[in-house]
Amino acid sequence: MKQDTGFDPVGRSAEHGFDSLTCSAEHGFTLIEMMISLLIFGLLAAAGVSLLSFGVRAQAVAGKKLDDVAALSRLDGVLVGDLAQALPRPTRDEGGATRPAFEGSNGATLLRLVRGGWDNVDAAPRPNAQKVDYVLSETGTIDRVAYPMLDGAAPLPAATLLTGVSSVTLRYRLAGAWSDRWQGKPGTPLPDAVEMTITRTDGTTFRELFLVGIGNAMAKPVANAN
């Protein structure tokens, strides 16, 4: 004996315009359900785009930092090689004026020196010593300028070693004492060491120490980031 509950699914379906339960199921989602689904999909898509954008920006920032670290390391390496092989050899500029073997200032030309150990793989008619300048340009770069000859030659094109430089301060050590200026004398044409403090455009400073002179096969740069 069946109990009459009064619920007729077919009848209720017919009240809403459907002829059977099968036709009701075939109608799919309601408009509200579709709107909710689209909203959820839009939120997921927005989150995915934001995550991808963050990853791209993070990769770009990391790449820029790595390039900057590589540039600092390159500057250190070149300075170590040049200063460790500095020679007490005076030179002449393009006008024929005599220049000291080693010059340093806090102006545009930071350092000017003669270094040995210049490889001559092409067997060109030149010495194995080379005159080089380190210049702080107006655009905030530290450039290395080399000369094809020691005396009377025009400089070669500059090679940029570091960008984003605000200022550079140099100090020179001789016989245990530091000085803000270098004035070479006949008996002491070269300092014992050079201290270079680089201030970047973002406010970061790096302090580096280099030994100077023949026999210093490896100087010891020390970088302190503030």
mmCIF file of C-alpha atoms in Angstrom:
data_model
loop_
_atom_site.group_PDB
_atom_site.id
_atom_site.type_symbol
_atom_site.label_atom_id
_atom_site.label_comp_id
_atom_site.label_asym_id
_atom_site.label_seq_id
_atom_site.Cartn_x
_atom_site.Cartn_y
_atom_site.Cartn_z
ATOM 1 C CA MET A 1 0.000 0.000 0.000
ATOM 2 C CA LYS A 2 1.617 3.255 -1.127
ATOM 3 C CA GLN A 3 1.355 6.363 0.920
ATOM 4 C CA ASP A 4 0.199 9.404 -0.977
ATOM 5 C CA THR A 5 2.599 12.254 -0.184
ATOM 6 C CA GLY A 6 0.935 14.667 -2.507
ATOM 7 C CA PHE A 7 4.150 15.342 -4.442
ATOM 8 C CA ASP A 8 3.940 14.778 -8.168
ATOM 9 C CA PRO A 9 7.336 15.536 -9.862
ATOM 10 C CA VAL A 10 5.833 15.324 -13.306
ATOM 11 C CA GLY A 11 3.079 17.666 -12.330
ATOM 12 C CA ARG A 12 5.428 20.125 -10.711
ATOM 13 C CA SER A 13 7.623 20.019 -13.803
ATOM 14 C CA ALA A 14 4.600 20.645 -15.995
ATOM 15 C CA GLU A 15 3.737 23.672 -13.924
ATOM 16 C CA HIS A 16 7.070 25.221 -14.980
ATOM 17 C CA GLY A 17 6.541 24.539 -18.617
ATOM 18 C CA PHE A 18 8.228 21.152 -18.962
ATOM 19 C CA ASP A 19 6.504 18.041 -20.233
ATOM 20 C CA SER A 20 8.743 15.609 -18.355
ATOM 21 C CA LEU A 21 11.664 15.336 -15.972
ATOM 22 C CA THR A 22 13.940 14.565 -18.907
ATOM 23 C CA CYS A 23 13.061 17.825 -20.612
ATOM 24 C CA SER A 24 13.682 19.725 -17.356
ATOM 25 C CA ALA A 25 17.205 18.263 -17.005
ATOM 26 C CA GLU A 26 18.043 19.059 -20.627
ATOM 27 C CA HIS A 27 17.491 22.800 -20.005
ATOM 28 C CA GLY A 28 20.937 23.057 -18.214
ATOM 29 C CA PHE A 29 22.068 25.887 -15.872
ATOM 30 C CA THR A 30 20.005 28.850 -14.891
ATOM 31 C CA LEU A 31 21.077 32.404 -15.661
ATOM 32 C CA ILE A 32 22.224 33.000 -12.081
ATOM 33 C CA GLU A 33 24.351 29.859 -12.139
ATOM 34 C CA MET A 34 25.959 30.966 -15.410
ATOM 35 C CA MET A 35 26.700 34.406 -14.010
ATOM 36 C CA ILE A 36 28.304 32.899 -10.912
ATOM 37 C CA SER A 37 30.399 30.562 -13.080
ATOM 38 C CA LEU A 38 31.582 33.450 -15.255
ATOM 39 C CA LEU A 39 32.444 35.453 -12.150
ATOM 40 C CA ILE A 40 34.539 32.628 -10.733
ATOM 41 C CA PHE A 41 36.264 32.133 -14.090
ATOM 42 C CA GLY A 42 37.013 35.854 -14.307
ATOM 43 C CA LEU A 43 38.513 35.868 -10.807
ATOM 44 C CA LEU A 44 40.736 32.887 -11.629
ATOM 45 C CA ALA A 45 41.845 34.478 -14.908
ATOM 46 C CA ALA A 46 42.652 37.778 -13.187
ATOM 47 C CA ALA A 47 44.648 35.960 -10.511
ATOM 48 C CA GLY A 48 46.578 34.058 -13.187
ATOM 49 C CA VAL A 49 47.416 37.228 -15.109
ATOM 50 C CA SER A 50 48.534 38.973 -11.910
ATOM 51 C CA LEU A 51 50.754 36.040 -10.967
ATOM 52 C CA LEU A 52 52.299 35.927 -14.439
ATOM 53 C CA SER A 53 52.886 39.689 -14.418
ATOM 54 C CA PHE A 54 54.538 39.484 -11.003
ATOM 55 C CA GLY A 55 56.818 36.695 -12.233
ATOM 56 C CA VAL A 56 57.879 38.698 -15.285
ATOM 57 C CA ARG A 57 58.619 41.807 -13.184
ATOM 58 C CA ALA A 58 60.554 39.785 -10.618
ATOM 59 C CA GLN A 59 62.622 38.181 -13.376
ATOM 60 C CA ALA A 60 63.399 41.571 -14.899
ATOM 61 C CA VAL A 61 64.474 43.026 -11.532
ATOM 62 C CA ALA A 62 66.616 39.979 -10.764
ATOM 63 C CA GLY A 63 68.250 40.165 -14.192
ATOM 64 C CA LYS A 64 69.052 43.841 -13.704
ATOM 65 C CA LYS A 65 70.593 43.159 -10.288
ATOM 66 C CA LEU A 66 72.686 40.304 -11.670
ATOM 67 C CA ASP A 67 73.919 42.512 -14.521
ATOM 68 C CA ASP A 68 74.864 45.204 -11.998
ATOM 69 C CA VAL A 69 76.764 42.713 -9.821
ATOM 70 C CA ALA A 70 78.573 41.454 -12.923
ATOM 71 C CA ALA A 71 79.516 45.036 -13.871
ATOM 72 C CA LEU A 72 80.943 45.677 -10.390
ATOM 73 C CA SER A 73 82.939 42.450 -10.568
ATOM 74 C CA ARG A 74 84.222 43.393 -14.016
ATOM 75 C CA LEU A 75 85.333 46.829 -12.780
ATOM 76 C CA ASP A 76 87.106 45.241 -9.811
ATOM 77 C CA GLY A 77 88.874 42.716 -12.014
ATOM 78 C CA VAL A 78 90.131 45.298 -14.492
ATOM 79 C CA LEU A 79 91.302 47.646 -11.724
ATOM 80 C CA VAL A 80 93.090 44.818 -9.935
ATOM 81 C CA GLY A 81 94.976 43.912 -13.093
ATOM 82 C CA ASP A 82 95.871 47.496 -14.039
ATOM 83 C CA LEU A 83 96.907 48.739 -10.592
ATOM 84 C CA ALA A 84 98.822 45.602 -9.640
ATOM 85 C CA GLN A 85 100.960 45.973 -12.791
ATOM 86 C CA ALA A 86 101.449 49.756 -12.577
ATOM 87 C CA LEU A 87 104.873 50.895 -13.797
ATOM 88 C CA PRO A 88 106.902 53.962 -12.723
ATOM 89 C CA ARG A 89 107.138 55.161 -16.308
ATOM 90 C CA PRO A 90 106.335 58.834 -17.146
ATOM 91 C CA THR A 91 104.631 59.551 -20.471
ATOM 92 C CA ARG A 92 103.938 62.428 -22.851
ATOM 93 C CA ASP A 93 100.490 63.600 -23.894
ATOM 94 C CA GLU A 94 99.390 64.580 -27.415
ATOM 95 C CA GLY A 95 100.886 68.043 -26.964
ATOM 96 C CA GLY A 96 104.268 66.650 -25.924
ATOM 97 C CA ALA A 97 103.982 67.625 -22.241
ATOM 98 C CA THR A 98 105.449 65.203 -19.727
ATOM 99 C CA ARG A 99 102.955 63.431 -17.478
ATOM 100 C CA PRO A 100 103.758 61.602 -14.220
ATOM 101 C CA ALA A 101 103.768 57.821 -14.116
ATOM 102 C CA PHE A 102 100.711 57.798 -11.863
ATOM 103 C CA GLU A 103 98.025 60.478 -11.540
ATOM 104 C CA GLY A 104 94.897 60.477 -9.409
ATOM 105 C CA SER A 105 92.180 63.019 -8.763
ATOM 106 C CA ASN A 106 88.539 63.307 -7.774
ATOM 107 C CA GLY A 107 87.665 65.070 -11.023
ATOM 108 C CA ALA A 108 86.610 63.718 -14.383
ATOM 109 C CA THR A 109 89.845 61.741 -14.900
ATOM 110 C CA LEU A 110 90.026 59.560 -11.810
ATOM 111 C CA LEU A 111 93.238 57.672 -12.532
ATOM 112 C CA ARG A 112 95.951 57.759 -15.179
ATOM 113 C CA LEU A 113 98.734 55.192 -15.088
ATOM 114 C CA VAL A 114 101.010 52.978 -17.136
ATOM 115 C CA ARG A 115 100.564 49.255 -16.724
ATOM 116 C CA GLY A 116 102.745 46.380 -17.857
ATOM 117 C CA GLY A 117 101.777 42.965 -19.127
ATOM 118 C CA TRP A 118 99.913 44.179 -22.224
ATOM 119 C CA ASP A 119 99.721 41.120 -24.464
ATOM 120 C CA ASN A 120 100.928 41.590 -28.026
ATOM 121 C CA VAL A 121 99.412 38.627 -29.827
ATOM 122 C CA ASP A 122 99.742 40.332 -33.231
ATOM 123 C CA ALA A 123 103.432 41.143 -32.729
ATOM 124 C CA ALA A 124 102.694 44.810 -33.415
ATOM 125 C CA PRO A 125 105.549 47.344 -33.173
ATOM 126 C CA ARG A 126 104.692 48.540 -29.671
ATOM 127 C CA PRO A 127 105.839 47.912 -26.090
ATOM 128 C CA ASN A 128 104.097 45.529 -23.691
ATOM 129 C CA ALA A 129 103.205 48.522 -21.491
ATOM 130 C CA GLN A 130 100.014 50.525 -21.931
ATOM 131 C CA LYS A 131 98.761 53.898 -20.733
ATOM 132 C CA VAL A 132 95.195 53.833 -19.386
ATOM 133 C CA ASP A 133 92.770 56.362 -17.910
ATOM 134 C CA TYR A 134 89.757 55.809 -15.677
ATOM 135 C CA VAL A 135 87.172 58.516 -16.330
ATOM 136 C CA LEU A 136 83.895 59.437 -14.614
ATOM 137 C CA SER A 137 81.674 60.677 -17.436
ATOM 138 C CA GLU A 138 78.905 63.264 -17.223
ATOM 139 C CA THR A 139 76.346 60.514 -17.808
ATOM 140 C CA GLY A 140 77.375 58.680 -14.624
ATOM 141 C CA THR A 141 79.581 55.933 -16.039
ATOM 142 C CA ILE A 142 83.099 54.795 -15.176
ATOM 143 C CA ASP A 143 84.976 54.337 -18.447
ATOM 144 C CA ARG A 144 88.382 52.836 -19.140
ATOM 145 C CA VAL A 145 90.303 54.684 -21.851
ATOM 146 C CA ALA A 146 93.393 53.016 -23.313
ATOM 147 C CA TYR A 147 96.109 54.441 -25.565
ATOM 148 C CA PRO A 148 97.788 52.604 -28.450
ATOM 149 C CA MET A 149 101.171 54.162 -27.600
ATOM 150 C CA LEU A 150 102.685 55.511 -24.418
ATOM 151 C CA ASP A 151 103.747 58.895 -25.788
ATOM 152 C CA GLY A 152 101.879 61.386 -27.963
ATOM 153 C CA ALA A 153 99.057 59.070 -29.045
ATOM 154 C CA ALA A 154 95.359 59.865 -29.149
ATOM 155 C CA PRO A 155 93.147 57.683 -26.940
ATOM 156 C CA LEU A 156 91.219 54.702 -28.219
ATOM 157 C CA PRO A 157 87.398 54.547 -27.823
ATOM 158 C CA ALA A 158 86.327 54.330 -24.189
ATOM 159 C CA ALA A 159 85.005 51.086 -22.705
ATOM 160 C CA THR A 160 82.218 51.524 -20.147
ATOM 161 C CA LEU A 161 82.731 49.366 -17.063
ATOM 162 C CA LEU A 162 80.005 50.600 -14.693
ATOM 163 C CA THR A 163 76.841 52.692 -15.029
ATOM 164 C CA GLY A 164 74.643 54.486 -12.511
ATOM 165 C CA VAL A 165 77.530 56.196 -10.699
ATOM 166 C CA SER A 166 76.882 59.418 -8.789
ATOM 167 C CA SER A 167 80.394 60.154 -7.505
ATOM 168 C CA VAL A 168 83.805 58.581 -6.915
ATOM 169 C CA THR A 169 86.246 59.478 -4.131
ATOM 170 C CA LEU A 170 89.876 58.319 -4.099
ATOM 171 C CA ARG A 171 92.488 58.071 -1.380
ATOM 172 C CA TYR A 172 96.111 56.992 -1.635
ATOM 173 C CA ARG A 173 98.292 55.143 0.864
ATOM 174 C CA LEU A 174 102.051 55.574 1.112
ATOM 175 C CA ALA A 175 104.298 54.433 3.959
ATOM 176 C CA GLY A 176 101.331 53.762 6.221
ATOM 177 C CA ALA A 177 99.635 57.155 5.731
ATOM 178 C CA TRP A 178 96.501 57.988 3.716
ATOM 179 C CA SER A 179 96.109 61.109 1.588
ATOM 180 C CA ASP A 180 93.244 62.558 -0.433
ATOM 181 C CA ARG A 181 95.694 63.622 -3.142
ATOM 182 C CA TRP A 182 98.519 61.920 -4.936
ATOM 183 C CA GLN A 183 101.615 63.819 -5.904
ATOM 184 C CA GLY A 184 104.292 61.449 -7.072
ATOM 185 C CA LYS A 185 107.920 62.245 -6.362
ATOM 186 C CA PRO A 186 111.060 60.963 -8.094
ATOM 187 C CA GLY A 187 111.678 58.472 -5.294
ATOM 188 C CA THR A 188 108.034 57.442 -4.904
ATOM 189 C CA PRO A 189 106.275 57.578 -8.275
ATOM 190 C CA LEU A 190 103.584 55.112 -7.203
ATOM 191 C CA PRO A 191 101.413 54.823 -4.085
ATOM 192 C CA ASP A 192 101.282 51.580 -2.131
ATOM 193 C CA ALA A 193 97.521 51.295 -2.371
ATOM 194 C CA VAL A 194 94.414 53.074 -3.654
ATOM 195 C CA GLU A 195 91.059 53.307 -1.914
ATOM 196 C CA MET A 196 88.062 53.920 -4.162
ATOM 197 C CA THR A 197 84.623 54.803 -2.780
ATOM 198 C CA ILE A 198 81.844 54.589 -5.368
ATOM 199 C CA THR A 199 78.453 56.155 -4.688
ATOM 200 C CA ARG A 200 75.680 54.884 -6.942
ATOM 201 C CA THR A 201 72.688 56.890 -8.092
ATOM 202 C CA ASP A 202 70.457 54.843 -5.776
ATOM 203 C CA GLY A 203 72.524 55.907 -2.744
ATOM 204 C CA THR A 204 74.457 52.641 -2.329
ATOM 205 C CA THR A 205 78.186 53.040 -1.655
ATOM 206 C CA PHE A 206 81.004 50.587 -2.269
ATOM 207 C CA ARG A 207 84.470 50.923 -0.757
ATOM 208 C CA GLU A 208 87.274 49.085 -2.526
ATOM 209 C CA LEU A 209 90.987 48.732 -1.793
ATOM 210 C CA PHE A 210 93.652 47.928 -4.378
ATOM 211 C CA LEU A 211 97.385 47.311 -4.074
ATOM 212 C CA VAL A 212 99.594 49.150 -6.550
ATOM 213 C CA GLY A 213 102.852 48.206 -8.205
ATOM 214 C CA ILE A 214 104.866 45.438 -9.795
ATOM 215 C CA GLY A 215 104.914 42.195 -7.845
ATOM 216 C CA ASN A 216 101.371 42.594 -6.503
ATOM 217 C CA ALA A 217 100.009 39.666 -8.457
ATOM 218 C CA MET A 218 96.644 39.888 -6.742
ATOM 219 C CA ALA A 219 95.216 42.955 -5.064
ATOM 220 C CA LYS A 220 92.485 42.507 -2.485
ATOM 221 C CA PRO A 221 89.310 44.494 -3.245
ATOM 222 C CA VAL A 222 86.970 44.846 -0.288
ATOM 223 C CA ALA A 223 83.401 45.943 -1.033
ATOM 224 C CA ASN A 224 81.195 47.299 1.719
ATOM 225 C CA ALA A 225 77.620 48.029 0.703
ATOM 226 C CA ASN A 226 75.846 50.585 2.855
#
